[in-house]
Tab-separated table of C-alpha atoms and ligand atoms in Angstrom:
chain	number	residue	atom	x	y	z
A	6	MET	CA	78.301	89.092	115.628
A	7	PRO	CA	81.810	87.493	115.395
A	8	GLY	CA	82.787	85.775	112.015
A	9	THR	CA	80.155	87.938	109.969
A	10	ASP	CA	81.810	91.354	108.916
A	11	ARG	CA	84.988	91.249	107.139
A	12	GLU	CA	85.077	94.793	106.164
A	13	VAL	CA	85.084	98.315	107.689
A	14	THR	CA	85.243	101.861	106.127
A	15	PHE	CA	86.326	105.102	107.780
A	16	ARG	CA	85.379	108.153	106.078
A	17	PHE	CA	86.235	111.513	107.192
A	18	LEU	CA	87.832	115.191	106.321
A	19	ALA	CA	91.525	115.462	106.721
A	20	GLN	CA	92.071	118.091	109.429
A	21	PRO	CA	94.221	121.106	109.682
A	22	THR	CA	95.615	119.104	113.052
A	23	ASP	CA	96.554	116.239	111.145
A	24	VAL	CA	99.016	118.205	109.030
A	25	ASN	CA	102.987	118.083	109.115
A	26	PHE	CA	105.837	120.522	108.720
A	27	GLY	CA	105.207	120.540	104.915
A	28	GLY	CA	101.596	121.160	104.926
A	29	LYS	CA	100.213	117.751	104.128
A	30	VAL	CA	98.815	115.044	105.958
A	31	HIS	CA	101.246	113.498	108.608
A	32	GLY	CA	102.534	109.902	107.803
A	33	GLY	CA	101.934	108.930	111.702
A	34	MET	CA	98.356	110.155	111.429
A	35	VAL	CA	97.836	107.958	108.360
A	36	MET	CA	99.129	104.933	110.135
A	37	LYS	CA	97.021	105.792	113.425
A	38	TRP	CA	94.207	105.635	111.104
A	39	ILE	CA	94.874	102.124	109.565
A	40	ASP	CA	95.617	101.177	113.186
A	41	GLN	CA	92.271	102.120	114.332
A	42	ALA	CA	90.537	100.539	111.290
A	43	GLY	CA	92.465	97.134	111.673
A	44	TYR	CA	91.387	97.348	115.269
A	45	ALA	CA	87.704	97.923	114.704
A	46	CYS	CA	87.780	95.399	112.020
A	47	ALA	CA	89.592	92.838	114.006
A	48	VAL	CA	87.677	93.373	116.967
A	49	GLY	CA	84.412	92.805	115.181
A	50	TRP	CA	85.817	89.735	113.855
A	51	SER	CA	86.954	87.962	116.523
A	52	GLY	CA	84.520	89.435	119.177
A	53	LYS	CA	87.632	89.914	121.121
A	54	TYR	CA	90.379	92.509	122.434
A	55	CYS	CA	93.040	92.874	119.646
A	56	VAL	CA	96.447	93.946	119.307
A	57	THR	CA	98.700	94.993	116.050
A	58	VAL	CA	101.623	92.580	115.489
A	59	ALA	CA	102.713	93.631	112.298
A	60	VAL	CA	102.199	96.181	109.436
A	61	CYS	CA	103.557	94.789	106.020
A	62	GLY	CA	104.106	96.667	102.774
A	63	ILE	CA	103.131	100.007	103.820
A	64	ARG	CA	104.048	102.614	101.273
A	65	PHE	CA	102.983	106.590	101.216
A	66	VAL	CA	102.118	106.850	97.584
A	67	HIS	CA	100.406	110.122	97.288
A	68	PRO	CA	100.171	112.855	100.033
A	69	ILE	CA	96.958	113.563	101.552
A	70	LEU	CA	95.982	117.066	101.604
A	71	ILE	CA	94.054	118.875	104.430
A	72	GLY	CA	90.391	119.335	103.097
A	73	ASP	CA	90.307	115.997	101.375
A	74	LEU	CA	87.831	113.502	102.273
A	75	VAL	CA	89.737	110.495	103.483
A	76	SER	CA	88.616	106.853	103.352
A	77	VAL	CA	90.350	103.677	105.260
A	78	HIS	CA	88.728	100.649	103.802
A	79	CYS	CA	89.865	97.711	105.882
A	80	GLN	CA	88.685	93.974	104.634
A	81	LEU	CA	90.232	90.674	106.005
A	82	ILE	CA	92.046	88.606	103.641
A	83	TYR	CA	93.222	85.775	105.733
A	84	THR	CA	92.806	84.336	109.479
A	85	GLY	CA	95.590	81.968	111.145
A	86	ASN	CA	94.790	80.573	114.277
A	87	THR	CA	94.809	83.753	116.319
A	88	SER	CA	95.811	86.102	113.401
A	89	MET	CA	93.706	88.203	111.364
A	90	HIS	CA	95.324	89.740	108.304
A	91	PHE	CA	93.691	92.843	106.590
A	92	SER	CA	94.171	94.507	103.509
A	93	VAL	CA	93.863	98.430	103.884
A	94	ASP	CA	93.513	101.076	101.162
A	95	VAL	CA	93.590	104.617	102.160
A	96	GLY	CA	92.265	106.960	99.587
A	97	ALA	CA	91.692	110.606	99.483
A	98	ARG	CA	89.113	112.780	97.288
A	99	ASN	CA	89.596	116.301	96.483
A	100	LEU	CA	86.001	117.363	96.883
A	101	ALA	CA	86.215	120.295	94.314
A	102	THR	CA	87.527	118.029	91.564
A	103	GLY	CA	85.992	114.582	92.755
A	104	ALA	CA	89.583	113.082	92.063
A	105	GLU	CA	90.263	110.070	93.803
A	106	THR	CA	93.756	108.841	94.659
A	107	LEU	CA	94.862	105.934	96.460
A	108	ALA	CA	97.566	107.378	98.885
A	109	THR	CA	98.747	104.590	101.001
A	110	HIS	CA	98.140	100.658	100.909
A	111	CYS	CA	99.498	98.131	103.384
A	112	VAL	CA	98.246	94.637	105.105
A	113	ILE	CA	97.832	95.032	108.648
A	114	VAL	CA	97.895	91.792	110.977
A	115	MET	CA	96.034	92.008	114.310
A	116	VAL	CA	95.941	89.142	117.072
A	117	ALA	CA	93.043	88.453	119.294
A	118	THR	CA	94.544	88.255	122.959
A	119	ASP	CA	92.465	86.990	125.933
A	120	GLU	CA	92.462	88.679	129.711
A	121	ALA	CA	96.052	87.861	130.120
A	122	GLY	CA	97.250	89.087	126.942
A	123	LYS	CA	97.986	85.836	125.155
A	124	PRO	CA	96.809	85.144	121.714
A	125	THR	CA	93.794	83.151	121.520
A	126	PRO	CA	91.944	81.611	118.413
A	127	VAL	CA	89.690	83.654	116.284
A	128	PRO	CA	86.699	82.493	113.961
A	129	PRO	CA	88.457	81.050	110.828
A	130	TRP	CA	87.436	83.013	107.331
A	131	GLU	CA	87.588	80.640	104.379
A	132	PRO	CA	87.889	82.262	101.053
A	133	GLN	CA	85.524	80.750	98.538
A	134	SER	CA	85.652	82.992	95.013
A	135	GLU	CA	88.972	82.892	93.140
A	136	ASP	CA	89.533	86.965	94.018
A	137	ASP	CA	89.439	85.759	97.950
A	138	LYS	CA	91.727	82.846	97.362
A	139	ALA	CA	94.194	85.357	95.594
A	140	LEU	CA	93.946	87.624	98.636
A	141	ALA	CA	94.794	84.986	100.977
A	142	ALA	CA	97.850	83.725	98.980
A	143	TYR	CA	98.820	87.177	98.858
A	144	ALA	CA	98.545	87.552	102.762
A	145	ARG	CA	100.566	84.486	103.066
A	146	LYS	CA	103.162	85.634	100.555
A	147	LEU	CA	103.589	88.759	102.613
A	148	MET	CA	103.998	87.015	105.724
A	149	GLU	CA	106.819	84.820	104.295
A	150	LEU	CA	108.565	87.760	103.136
A	151	ASP	CA	107.952	89.577	106.663
A	152	ARG	CA	109.524	86.275	108.090
A	153	ASN	CA	112.691	86.782	105.711
A	154	ILE	CA	112.806	90.470	106.590
A	155	ALA	CA	112.790	89.745	110.628
A	156	GLY	CA	115.450	86.875	109.833
A	157	GLU	CA	117.744	89.858	108.056
A	158	ILE	CA	117.398	91.976	110.832
A	159	ALA	CA	118.322	89.367	113.541
A	160	ARG	CA	121.257	88.406	111.734
A	161	TYR	CA	122.425	92.196	111.382
A	162	ARG	CA	121.464	92.782	114.914
A	163	ASP	CA	123.565	89.386	116.317
A	164	ALA	CA	126.638	90.909	113.950
A	165	ALA	CA	126.510	94.183	115.123
A	166	HIS	CA	126.122	92.916	119.032
A	167	LEU	CA	122.765	94.745	119.423
A	168	PRO	CA	120.184	93.175	121.542
A	169	GLN	CA	117.557	90.993	119.666
A	170	PRO	CA	113.748	91.568	120.469
A	171	ALA	CA	112.187	89.347	122.716
M	214	COA	C1	100.935	90.201	119.641
M	214	COA	C2	101.611	89.136	120.404
M	214	COA	C3	100.333	88.959	121.505
M	214	COA	C4	101.812	87.573	119.848
M	214	COA	O1	102.703	87.162	121.136
M	214	COA	P1	103.519	86.081	120.869
M	214	COA	O2	103.387	85.039	121.742
M	214	COA	O3	104.631	86.480	119.901
M	214	COA	O4	102.427	85.061	119.746
M	214	COA	P2	102.768	84.078	118.516
M	214	COA	O5	104.121	83.991	118.075
M	214	COA	O6	101.928	82.889	118.811
M	214	COA	O7	102.093	84.982	117.354
M	214	COA	C5	100.734	84.951	117.567
M	214	COA	C6	100.116	85.147	116.120
M	214	COA	O8	100.995	86.386	115.529
M	214	COA	C7	101.292	85.923	114.012
M	214	COA	N1	102.741	86.822	113.976
M	214	COA	C8	103.524	87.125	114.659
M	214	COA	N2	104.256	87.647	114.249
M	214	COA	C9	103.988	87.987	112.902
M	214	COA	C10	104.327	88.790	111.497
M	214	COA	N3	105.804	89.565	111.755
M	214	COA	N4	103.816	88.851	110.538
M	214	COA	C11	102.333	88.341	110.701
M	214	COA	N5	101.891	87.583	111.447
M	214	COA	C12	102.953	87.320	112.861
M	214	COA	C13	102.076	84.444	114.282
M	214	COA	O9	101.965	84.000	113.373
M	214	COA	C14	100.570	83.775	115.429
M	214	COA	O10	99.550	83.824	114.337
M	214	COA	P3	98.573	82.492	114.006
M	214	COA	O11	98.128	82.253	115.736
M	214	COA	O12	97.379	82.984	113.322
M	214	COA	O13	99.464	81.351	113.425
M	214	COA	C15	102.660	89.918	121.661
M	214	COA	O14	104.120	89.843	120.541
M	214	COA	C16	102.441	90.993	121.979
M	214	COA	O15	101.762	91.290	122.962
M	214	COA	N6	102.964	92.105	120.948
M	214	COA	C17	102.620	93.909	121.530
M	214	COA	C18	101.507	94.083	120.814
M	214	COA	C19	101.400	95.498	120.801
M	214	COA	O16	101.944	96.252	121.618
M	214	COA	N7	101.058	96.233	119.444
M	214	COA	C20	100.672	97.572	119.318
M	214	COA	C21	99.722	98.331	120.347
M	214	COA	S1	98.294	97.496	120.036
């Protein structure tokens, strides 16, 4: 039911088809998993079709090896009017040793859209606990930083006479 489930976790094995030229999991594959988990969580929360609008603070901290058990944990941490912000942790477990590492973290922002592809309101999420309030503040801070980056990019492209994103 929309507005009830705020978390999704995918678990699967890193496959030989996920490999990059160095023999580890391709960064693009990790981004695809993040996008899929964000999509699943966003559609579940909003009950509507959703698109990705931004990915904030992504960093590949540790490589994921073929055969690792991958977990992609996605949790809603902030809602705006039409946007949903999800904290995503991608972990990798060596099944033989049980060693678990956090491979990647980011915040992905999804927007619910109507039949015309226009943003449409989502059920609000109200943080109650102190931890949840801190997560919502973290999402707002990242959004502000992202806007500053967008402003820098616009200034640079303007100075370099490059076309601006519409
Ligand atoms: C996402 C899209 C529908 C938004 O349309 P738009 O006319 O720019 O809409 P708005 O400017 O009103 O922004 C919609 C929401 O996104 C949020 N948003 C926009 N840019 C953002 C950013 N960089 N970081 C965080 N949130 C952002 C806005 O704050 C707004 O949220 P709110 O309603 O909760 O306040 C449109 O940009 C689009 O279709 N983009 C392409 C999406 C896509 O193809 N994704 C990849 C494949 S799924």
